[in-house]
Coordinates of C-alpha atoms and ligand atoms in Angstrom, one line a residue:
M954 CA -1.0 9.3 -17.2
N955 CA 0.0 8.5 -20.7
K956 CA -0.5 4.7 -21.3
N957 CA 1.1 4.5 -24.7
N958 CA 2.9 7.2 -26.5
N959 CA 2.8 7.3 -30.3
N960 CA 5.4 4.8 -31.3
G961 CA 3.6 2.2 -29.0
Q962 CA 6.1 2.3 -26.1
R963 CA 4.9 2.4 -22.5
A964 CA 5.1 5.7 -21.1
L965 CA 6.5 6.2 -17.7
F966 CA 5.8 8.4 -14.6
T967 CA 8.2 11.0 -14.5
T968 CA 8.0 12.4 -11.1
K969 CA 7.7 11.0 -7.6
I970 CA 4.5 13.0 -7.0
G971 CA 3.1 11.3 -10.1
V972 CA 3.8 8.0 -8.7
I973 CA 2.4 8.7 -5.2
A974 CA -0.7 10.7 -6.6
T975 CA -1.9 8.1 -8.9
T976 CA -1.4 5.2 -6.5
V977 CA -3.1 7.1 -3.7
G978 CA -5.7 8.2 -6.3
S979 CA -6.5 4.6 -6.8
A980 CA -6.5 3.6 -3.0
V981 CA -8.5 6.4 -1.7
G982 CA -12.0 6.5 -2.6
L983 CA -15.4 5.2 -1.5
G984 CA -13.6 2.4 0.2
N985 CA -12.3 4.7 2.9
I986 CA -15.1 7.2 3.2
W987 CA -18.2 4.8 2.5
R988 CA -17.0 1.3 3.1
F989 CA -14.7 1.6 6.0
P990 CA -17.2 3.2 8.4
Y991 CA -20.1 0.9 7.5
E992 CA -18.0 -2.2 7.9
A993 CA -16.3 -1.0 11.0
G994 CA -19.9 -0.1 12.4
S995 CA -21.3 -3.5 11.5
N996 CA -18.2 -5.4 12.7
G997 CA -18.0 -4.4 16.3
G998 CA -16.0 -1.1 15.9
G999 CA -12.7 -1.3 17.7
A1000 CA -12.4 -4.9 17.2
F1001 CA -12.7 -4.5 13.5
M1002 CA -10.3 -1.3 13.4
L1003 CA -7.6 -3.4 15.4
C1004 CA -7.7 -6.0 12.9
Y1005 CA -7.8 -3.9 10.0
I1006 CA -4.8 -2.1 10.9
L1007 CA -3.0 -5.4 11.6
F1008 CA -3.8 -6.7 8.3
I1009 CA -2.7 -3.4 6.6
F1010 CA 0.8 -4.0 8.0
I1011 CA 1.3 -7.6 8.1
I1012 CA -0.5 -8.5 4.7
G1013 CA -1.5 -5.2 3.0
I1014 CA 2.0 -3.5 2.7
P1015 CA 3.9 -6.8 1.8
V1016 CA 1.4 -7.7 -0.8
L1017 CA 1.5 -4.0 -2.2
C1018 CA 5.3 -4.4 -2.5
A1019 CA 4.7 -7.6 -4.5
E1020 CA 2.5 -6.3 -6.8
F1021 CA 4.8 -3.2 -7.4
I1022 CA 7.7 -5.7 -7.9
M1023 CA 5.7 -7.5 -10.6
G1024 CA 4.6 -4.5 -12.2
R1025 CA 7.6 -2.5 -12.6
G1026 CA 9.8 -5.3 -13.0
T1027 CA 8.0 -6.6 -16.2
R1028 CA 6.4 -3.5 -17.4
S1029 CA 3.1 -5.4 -18.2
N1030 CA -0.3 -6.0 -17.0
I1031 CA -1.0 -8.7 -14.6
F1032 CA -1.2 -11.6 -17.2
G1033 CA 1.9 -10.4 -18.7
A1034 CA 3.7 -10.1 -15.5
Y1035 CA 3.0 -13.8 -14.4
R1036 CA 3.9 -15.0 -17.9
K1037 CA 7.1 -13.1 -17.9
L1038 CA 8.3 -14.4 -14.5
S1039 CA 7.5 -17.9 -14.9
A1040 CA 6.6 -20.7 -17.3
G1041 CA 3.8 -22.1 -15.1
K1042 CA 0.2 -21.4 -15.1
W1043 CA 0.1 -18.6 -12.5
Y1044 CA -1.3 -16.1 -15.1
I1045 CA -4.7 -17.9 -14.5
A1046 CA -4.8 -15.8 -11.4
G1047 CA -5.1 -12.6 -13.7
F1048 CA -8.5 -14.1 -14.9
M1049 CA -9.8 -13.9 -11.3
G1050 CA -8.4 -10.3 -11.1
I1051 CA -10.5 -9.4 -14.3
V1052 CA -13.7 -11.0 -12.7
A1053 CA -13.1 -9.0 -9.7
S1054 CA -12.5 -5.7 -11.4
I1055 CA -15.6 -6.1 -13.2
T1056 CA -17.7 -7.1 -10.1
I1057 CA -16.1 -4.2 -8.1
I1058 CA -16.6 -1.5 -10.6
S1059 CA -20.3 -2.5 -11.1
F1060 CA -21.3 -2.1 -7.3
Y1061 CA -18.9 0.8 -6.7
S1062 CA -20.6 2.8 -9.5
V1063 CA -23.9 2.5 -7.7
V1064 CA -22.5 4.2 -4.7
A1065 CA -20.8 6.5 -6.7
G1066 CA -24.1 7.2 -8.3
W1067 CA -25.5 7.8 -4.9
I1068 CA -22.8 10.3 -4.4
C1069 CA -23.7 12.1 -7.5
E1070 CA -27.3 12.3 -6.3
Y1071 CA -26.3 13.7 -3.2
F1072 CA -24.1 16.3 -4.7
V1073 CA -27.0 17.6 -6.6
R1074 CA -29.3 17.5 -3.6
S1075 CA -26.7 19.4 -1.7
V1076 CA -26.4 22.1 -4.4
S1077 CA -30.1 22.4 -4.5
G1078 CA -30.5 22.6 -0.7
E1079 CA -32.6 19.5 -0.6
L1080 CA -30.4 18.1 2.2
N1081 CA -31.7 20.1 4.7
M1082 CA -33.8 18.1 7.1
A1083 CA -34.5 18.3 10.8
T1084 CA -34.1 14.8 12.2
S1085 CA -32.0 11.8 11.4
V1086 CA -35.3 9.8 10.9
E1087 CA -36.0 12.1 7.8
Y1088 CA -32.4 11.5 6.5
H1089 CA -32.8 7.7 6.9
K1090 CA -36.2 7.9 5.2
A1091 CA -34.9 10.2 2.4
F1092 CA -32.0 7.9 1.5
E1093 CA -34.4 4.9 1.7
E1094 CA -36.7 6.4 -0.7
F1095 CA -34.2 7.2 -3.1
S1096 CA -32.1 4.0 -3.0
T1097 CA -34.9 1.7 -3.1
G1098 CA -36.7 3.5 -6.2
N1099 CA -36.1 2.0 -9.7
W1100 CA -35.0 4.9 -11.9
H1101 CA -32.8 7.4 -10.1
P1102 CA -30.2 5.0 -8.9
V1103 CA -29.9 3.3 -12.2
I1104 CA -29.5 6.3 -14.1
W1105 CA -27.0 7.7 -11.9
T1106 CA -25.0 4.5 -12.1
L1107 CA -25.1 4.9 -15.7
V1108 CA -24.1 8.4 -15.9
F1109 CA -21.1 7.8 -13.6
L1110 CA -20.0 5.0 -15.8
A1111 CA -20.4 7.2 -18.9
L1112 CA -18.4 9.8 -17.2
N1113 CA -15.6 7.2 -16.4
F1114 CA -16.0 6.1 -20.0
L1115 CA -15.6 9.6 -21.5
I1116 CA -12.6 10.2 -19.5
L1117 CA -11.0 6.8 -20.4
I1118 CA -11.8 7.2 -24.1
R1119 CA -10.8 10.6 -24.6
G1120 CA -7.4 9.9 -23.0
V1121 CA -7.9 12.7 -20.4
T1122 CA -7.1 10.4 -17.5
K1123 CA -4.0 12.7 -17.2
G1124 CA -6.0 15.6 -16.9
I1125 CA -8.2 14.2 -14.3
E1126 CA -5.2 12.8 -12.3
R1127 CA -3.4 16.2 -12.4
M1128 CA -7.0 17.9 -11.2
S1129 CA -7.1 15.4 -8.5
N1130 CA -3.7 16.0 -7.3
I1131 CA -4.6 19.6 -6.6
L1132 CA -8.2 18.7 -5.2
M1133 CA -7.2 15.8 -3.2
P1134 CA -5.5 17.8 -0.6
L1135 CA -8.6 20.0 -0.5
L1136 CA -10.7 16.7 0.5
F1137 CA -8.3 16.1 3.0
L1138 CA -8.6 19.4 4.5
L1139 CA -12.2 19.2 4.4
L1140 CA -12.1 15.9 6.3
V1141 CA -9.8 17.5 8.9
V1142 CA -12.3 20.2 9.6
F1143 CA -15.3 17.7 9.9
C1144 CA -13.2 15.8 12.1
I1145 CA -12.7 18.6 14.5
N1146 CA -16.4 19.4 14.3
S1147 CA -17.4 15.7 15.2
L1148 CA -14.9 15.7 18.1
S1149 CA -16.9 18.6 19.6
L1150 CA -20.2 16.8 19.4
D1151 CA -21.7 16.1 23.0
R1152 CA -21.3 12.2 22.7
A1153 CA -18.1 12.4 20.8
A1154 CA -16.4 10.2 23.4
E1155 CA -18.8 7.4 22.9
G1156 CA -18.1 7.4 19.2
L1157 CA -14.3 7.2 19.8
A1158 CA -14.4 4.5 22.2
F1159 CA -16.6 2.4 19.7
L1160 CA -14.0 3.0 17.1
F1161 CA -10.9 2.8 19.1
H1162 CA -11.6 0.7 22.2
P1163 CA -11.4 -2.9 21.1
D1164 CA -13.5 -5.4 22.8
F1165 CA -11.5 -8.6 22.2
S1166 CA -14.6 -10.8 22.6
K1167 CA -15.9 -9.3 19.3
I1168 CA -13.1 -10.7 17.3
T1169 CA -15.2 -13.3 15.4
P1170 CA -14.2 -14.9 12.1
Q1171 CA -16.6 -12.8 10.3
V1172 CA -15.0 -9.8 11.8
L1173 CA -11.5 -11.1 10.6
L1174 CA -12.6 -11.8 7.3
S1175 CA -14.3 -8.4 6.8
A1176 CA -11.4 -6.5 8.1
M1177 CA -9.1 -8.4 5.8
G1178 CA -11.4 -7.7 2.8
Q1179 CA -11.4 -4.2 3.7
A1180 CA -7.8 -3.9 3.9
F1181 CA -7.4 -5.4 0.3
F1182 CA -10.2 -3.3 -1.1
S1183 CA -8.8 0.0 0.5
L1184 CA -5.4 -0.7 -0.9
S1185 CA -6.8 -1.6 -4.3
L1186 CA -5.0 -5.0 -3.8
G1187 CA -5.2 -8.5 -5.2
L1188 CA -6.3 -8.0 -8.7
G1189 CA -3.4 -6.6 -10.4
C1190 CA -4.6 -2.8 -10.2
M1191 CA -1.3 -1.8 -8.4
T1192 CA 0.6 -4.0 -10.7
T1193 CA -0.6 -2.3 -13.7
Y1194 CA 0.1 1.2 -12.1
A1195 CA 3.8 0.1 -11.1
S1196 CA 4.4 -1.0 -14.6
Y1197 CA 4.7 2.9 -15.5
F1198 CA 6.9 3.5 -12.4
S1199 CA 10.3 4.6 -13.4
R1200 CA 13.6 2.6 -12.6
D1201 CA 14.4 4.6 -9.6
T1202 CA 11.0 4.9 -7.9
R1203 CA 11.6 3.4 -4.5
L1204 CA 9.0 0.8 -4.3
G1205 CA 9.3 0.1 -0.4
R1206 CA 8.6 3.8 0.3
A1207 CA 6.0 4.2 -2.3
A1208 CA 4.1 1.2 -0.7
V1209 CA 4.5 2.5 2.8
T1210 CA 3.4 6.1 1.7
T1211 CA 0.4 4.8 -0.2
A1212 CA -0.8 2.4 2.7
G1213 CA -0.2 5.2 5.2
L1214 CA -2.2 8.0 3.5
D1215 CA -5.0 5.5 2.6
T1216 CA -5.1 4.2 6.2
L1217 CA -5.2 7.8 7.6
V1218 CA -8.0 8.8 5.3
A1219 CA -10.1 5.8 6.5
I1220 CA -9.4 6.7 10.1
L1221 CA -10.3 10.2 9.4
A1222 CA -13.6 9.2 8.0
G1223 CA -14.4 6.9 11.1
V1224 CA -13.6 10.0 13.5
I1225 CA -16.0 12.0 11.3
V1226 CA -18.8 9.5 11.3
F1227 CA -18.9 7.4 14.8
P1228 CA -19.1 10.5 17.1
A1229 CA -21.8 11.8 15.0
V1230 CA -23.7 8.6 14.9
F1231 CA -23.8 8.4 18.7
S1232 CA -24.7 12.1 19.2
F1233 CA -27.5 12.1 16.7
G1234 CA -28.9 8.9 18.1
M1235 CA -28.2 6.7 15.0
S1236 CA -27.2 3.1 14.9
P1237 CA -23.7 2.2 13.8
Q1238 CA -25.0 -1.0 12.2
A1239 CA -27.0 0.6 9.4
G1240 CA -24.7 -1.1 6.8
P1241 CA -24.2 0.4 3.3
T1242 CA -26.5 3.1 3.9
L1243 CA -24.6 4.4 7.0
V1244 CA -22.7 7.4 5.7
F1245 CA -25.6 8.6 3.5
E1246 CA -27.6 9.3 6.7
V1247 CA -24.9 10.5 9.0
L1248 CA -23.0 12.7 6.8
P1249 CA -25.9 14.8 5.6
A1250 CA -26.9 15.3 9.3
I1251 CA -23.5 16.4 10.0
F1252 CA -23.3 18.9 7.1
H1253 CA -26.7 20.2 8.4
S1254 CA -25.3 20.9 11.9
L1255 CA -22.4 22.9 10.5
P1256 CA -22.7 26.7 9.8
G1257 CA -22.9 27.0 6.0
G1258 CA -23.8 23.3 5.5
V1259 CA -24.8 23.7 1.8
V1260 CA -21.2 24.7 0.8
W1261 CA -19.6 22.1 2.7
S1262 CA -21.7 19.3 1.6
S1263 CA -21.6 20.4 -1.9
L1264 CA -17.7 20.7 -2.1
F1265 CA -17.5 17.5 0.0
F1266 CA -19.6 15.3 -2.5
F1267 CA -18.0 16.9 -5.6
L1268 CA -14.6 16.1 -4.4
L1269 CA -15.8 12.6 -3.4
I1270 CA -17.1 12.0 -7.1
L1271 CA -13.5 13.0 -8.2
A1272 CA -12.0 10.5 -5.8
S1273 CA -14.2 7.9 -7.0
L1274 CA -13.3 8.6 -10.5
T1275 CA -9.7 8.1 -9.9
S1276 CA -10.5 4.7 -8.4
T1277 CA -12.8 3.6 -11.0
I1278 CA -10.3 4.6 -13.8
S1279 CA -7.6 2.4 -12.0
M1280 CA -10.1 -0.4 -11.9
S1281 CA -11.2 -0.1 -15.6
E1282 CA -7.5 0.0 -16.6
I1283 CA -7.1 -3.6 -15.5
S1284 CA -9.4 -5.0 -17.9
I1285 CA -8.6 -2.4 -20.7
V1286 CA -4.8 -3.1 -20.6
F1287 CA -5.5 -6.6 -20.6
M1288 CA -7.7 -6.5 -23.6
V1289 CA -5.4 -4.2 -25.5
E1290 CA -2.2 -6.1 -24.6
E1291 CA -3.1 -9.6 -24.5
L1292 CA -6.1 -9.9 -26.8
K1293 CA -4.8 -7.2 -29.2
I1294 CA -8.1 -5.3 -29.1
K1295 CA -8.1 -1.5 -29.8
R1296 CA -8.2 0.6 -26.7
R1297 CA -11.5 2.4 -27.7
T1298 CA -13.3 -1.0 -28.2
A1299 CA -11.8 -2.4 -24.9
T1300 CA -13.0 0.6 -23.2
F1301 CA -16.4 0.2 -24.6
V1302 CA -16.6 -3.5 -23.8
N1303 CA -15.5 -2.7 -20.2
T1304 CA -18.3 0.1 -19.7
A1305 CA -20.9 -2.1 -21.5
I1306 CA -20.6 -4.9 -18.9
A1307 CA -20.3 -2.6 -16.0
M1308 CA -23.3 -0.8 -17.0
I1309 CA -25.4 -4.0 -17.2
L1310 CA -24.4 -5.4 -13.9
G1311 CA -24.1 -2.0 -12.3
S1312 CA -27.9 -1.6 -13.3
L1313 CA -28.6 -4.9 -11.5
C1314 CA -26.7 -3.8 -8.4
A1315 CA -28.6 -0.6 -8.3
L1316 CA -31.9 -2.5 -8.7
S1317 CA -31.1 -4.9 -5.9
F1318 CA -32.0 -2.3 -3.3
G1319 CA -35.4 -1.9 -4.9
V1320 CA -37.3 -4.4 -7.4
L1321 CA -34.5 -7.0 -7.4
D1322 CA -34.2 -7.0 -3.5
N1323 CA -35.6 -10.4 -3.2
M1324 CA -33.4 -11.9 -5.8
T1325 CA -30.6 -13.4 -3.8
I1326 CA -27.4 -15.3 -4.3
F1327 CA -26.1 -17.3 -1.2
G1328 CA -28.7 -15.4 0.8
M1329 CA -27.3 -12.0 -0.2
T1330 CA -28.6 -9.2 -2.7
I1331 CA -26.7 -8.9 -6.1
F1332 CA -25.1 -5.8 -4.6
N1333 CA -23.9 -7.5 -1.5
F1334 CA -22.8 -10.6 -3.3
F1335 CA -20.7 -8.7 -5.7
D1336 CA -19.0 -6.9 -2.8
Y1337 CA -18.7 -9.7 -0.5
L1338 CA -17.4 -12.1 -3.4
S1339 CA -14.7 -9.6 -4.7
S1340 CA -13.7 -8.0 -1.5
N1341 CA -13.7 -10.8 0.9
I1342 CA -12.9 -13.8 -1.4
L1343 CA -11.4 -12.9 -4.8
L1344 CA -9.0 -10.1 -3.7
P1345 CA -7.4 -12.0 -0.8
I1346 CA -6.9 -15.0 -3.1
G1347 CA -5.3 -12.8 -5.6
G1348 CA -3.1 -11.2 -3.0
M1349 CA -2.1 -14.7 -1.5
I1350 CA -1.2 -15.9 -5.1
A1351 CA 0.7 -12.7 -5.5
A1352 CA 2.6 -13.1 -2.4
I1353 CA 3.3 -16.7 -2.9
F1354 CA 4.5 -16.0 -6.3
V1355 CA 7.0 -13.2 -5.4
G1356 CA 8.1 -14.9 -2.2
W1357 CA 8.7 -18.5 -3.6
V1358 CA 8.5 -18.5 -7.3
A1359 CA 10.0 -15.4 -8.9
D1360 CA 13.6 -15.2 -9.5
K1361 CA 15.1 -14.1 -6.1
R1362 CA 17.6 -11.7 -7.8
F1363 CA 15.0 -10.1 -9.7
V1364 CA 12.9 -9.5 -6.5
K1365 CA 15.9 -8.1 -4.9
A1366 CA 16.9 -5.9 -7.5
Q1367 CA 13.4 -4.6 -7.9
M1368 CA 13.1 -3.9 -4.1
T1369 CA 16.5 -2.2 -3.8
D1370 CA 15.7 -0.1 -6.8
N1371 CA 18.4 -1.8 -8.9
A1372 CA 21.1 -0.7 -6.5
D1373 CA 23.5 -3.2 -4.7
S1374 CA 22.4 -2.2 -1.4
T1375 CA 20.0 -4.3 0.6
P1376 CA 17.5 -2.4 2.6
R1377 CA 17.2 -3.4 6.2
L1378 CA 13.7 -4.5 5.9
F1379 CA 14.2 -6.6 2.9
P1380 CA 14.3 -9.9 4.7
L1381 CA 11.3 -8.9 6.8
L1382 CA 9.4 -8.3 3.4
V1383 CA 10.4 -11.7 2.1
F1384 CA 9.5 -13.5 5.4
C1385 CA 6.1 -11.7 5.1
L1386 CA 5.5 -12.7 1.6
R1387 CA 6.7 -16.3 2.2
F1388 CA 4.9 -16.9 5.4
I1389 CA 2.8 -14.5 7.0
A1390 CA 0.6 -13.3 4.2
P1391 CA 0.1 -16.8 2.7
V1392 CA -0.5 -18.5 6.0
G1393 CA -2.5 -15.3 7.5
I1394 CA -4.9 -15.2 4.5
A1395 CA -5.4 -19.0 4.6
L1396 CA -6.1 -19.0 8.3
V1397 CA -8.8 -16.1 8.0
F1398 CA -10.5 -18.3 5.3
L1399 CA -10.3 -21.7 7.2
N1400 CA -11.6 -19.9 10.3
S1401 CA -14.5 -18.1 8.5
I1402 CA -15.8 -21.3 6.9
G1403 CA -15.6 -23.0 10.4
I1404 CA -12.8 -25.4 9.7
I1405 CA -10.5 -24.0 12.4
Ligands
LIG2302 N1 -9.1 1.3 -3.2 C1 -10.2 2.0 -3.8 C2 -11.2 2.6 -2.7 O1 -10.7 2.5 -1.6 C3 -11.3 1.0 -4.7 C4 -10.5 0.3 -5.7 C5 -9.9 0.9 -6.8 C6 -10.2 -1.0 -5.8 N2 -9.1 0.0 -7.5 C7 -9.2 -1.2 -6.9 C8 -10.5 -2.0 -4.9 C9 -8.8 -2.5 -7.1 C10 -10.0 -3.1 -5.3 C11 -9.3 -3.4 -6.3 O2 -12.1 3.4 -2.9

């Protein structure tokens, strides 16, 4: 994507594929393949899945539309969007988005760094072990070490920096447009393999059979956080991307396609992971380390495992990069457009902060594991704060803003893609933005702090 062409005008996406590929590129990443399985595993499986899907529909898609409306309608970053649409102080929500984007990129890069290490180990054949206990030990040894995880975090962020600074985001995105379908294909193959494992049925039952008694306030909050995280919602990421959509991009359709593909990838990841977890006698509640223990064991059981795992981890690095590029864009475009800082400097500042905080996150599995904030390690705190709190608050503000504050004709014109007709679902969208999303998010919050 070309952010600014030479005379300073903002460039636009020219094709439909460009729109979907970049939004899906942002949405699909570690959130689907690493975070979804571990959150589902730790939060009751089916109960979590049910709530997650529900939140995608009643909150995720409407808020995604709201962010698209704000971005395409104003052609600005999240601050500019709020400011152009209202004289009030709504733009302050943009600051929260910046904070969240930086905390997210910090812990995200640690996990992306782990993926880099596992890519190298795959290629060198080191991932071939006999038992699941060994996989567990190997990951623990690596992640609690003080050097490797930090170095990989920095390497990943440097890669992200180079792509952003050299303006080759377009190239990366084009490459990922070709390679992401390959990742999808690979996931389908792994899925079929997992379904043929001897205790696959138990895994599927765990994921798809909701035990309603397990729907606790914590499960609701985690499922909501996951829905926001996975759709890259709540901090203006999709607003920034939509500011490059062309006039005739169909926003509703783009939102449904993005959410659909993103959710599909998460479900595929779940179908790969849980049958294996049960078949290999592992615990679904392993937390953030879950997929690093399960996936290598799956690859090991496949003929030609080295090739599968190398290819998979390589594609996952790419998928992570298209996500971190989108996170970085939020604060970079903000610094460039609002603070009038040069893009180069802005990219540098963004990377430097992420490198410092990312290193702390990486170390929080090792030397810093007893340094806690509200009882959580730095890594867990960053993840919890951004996903479960800041993103839903950001999404709630966007929903209220587009539902109640922004000019109705403006919202309608954006949603109908500047045509006169009103899509049948438009009133439903407005209803979701005005009532369902804000009230739903507020209820989940109040519920989780024990007020209701
Ligand atoms: N959605 C991405 C994933 O699933 C992560 C991501 C990219 C993100 N941009 C974001 C999360 C903005 C929250 C906000 O991996």
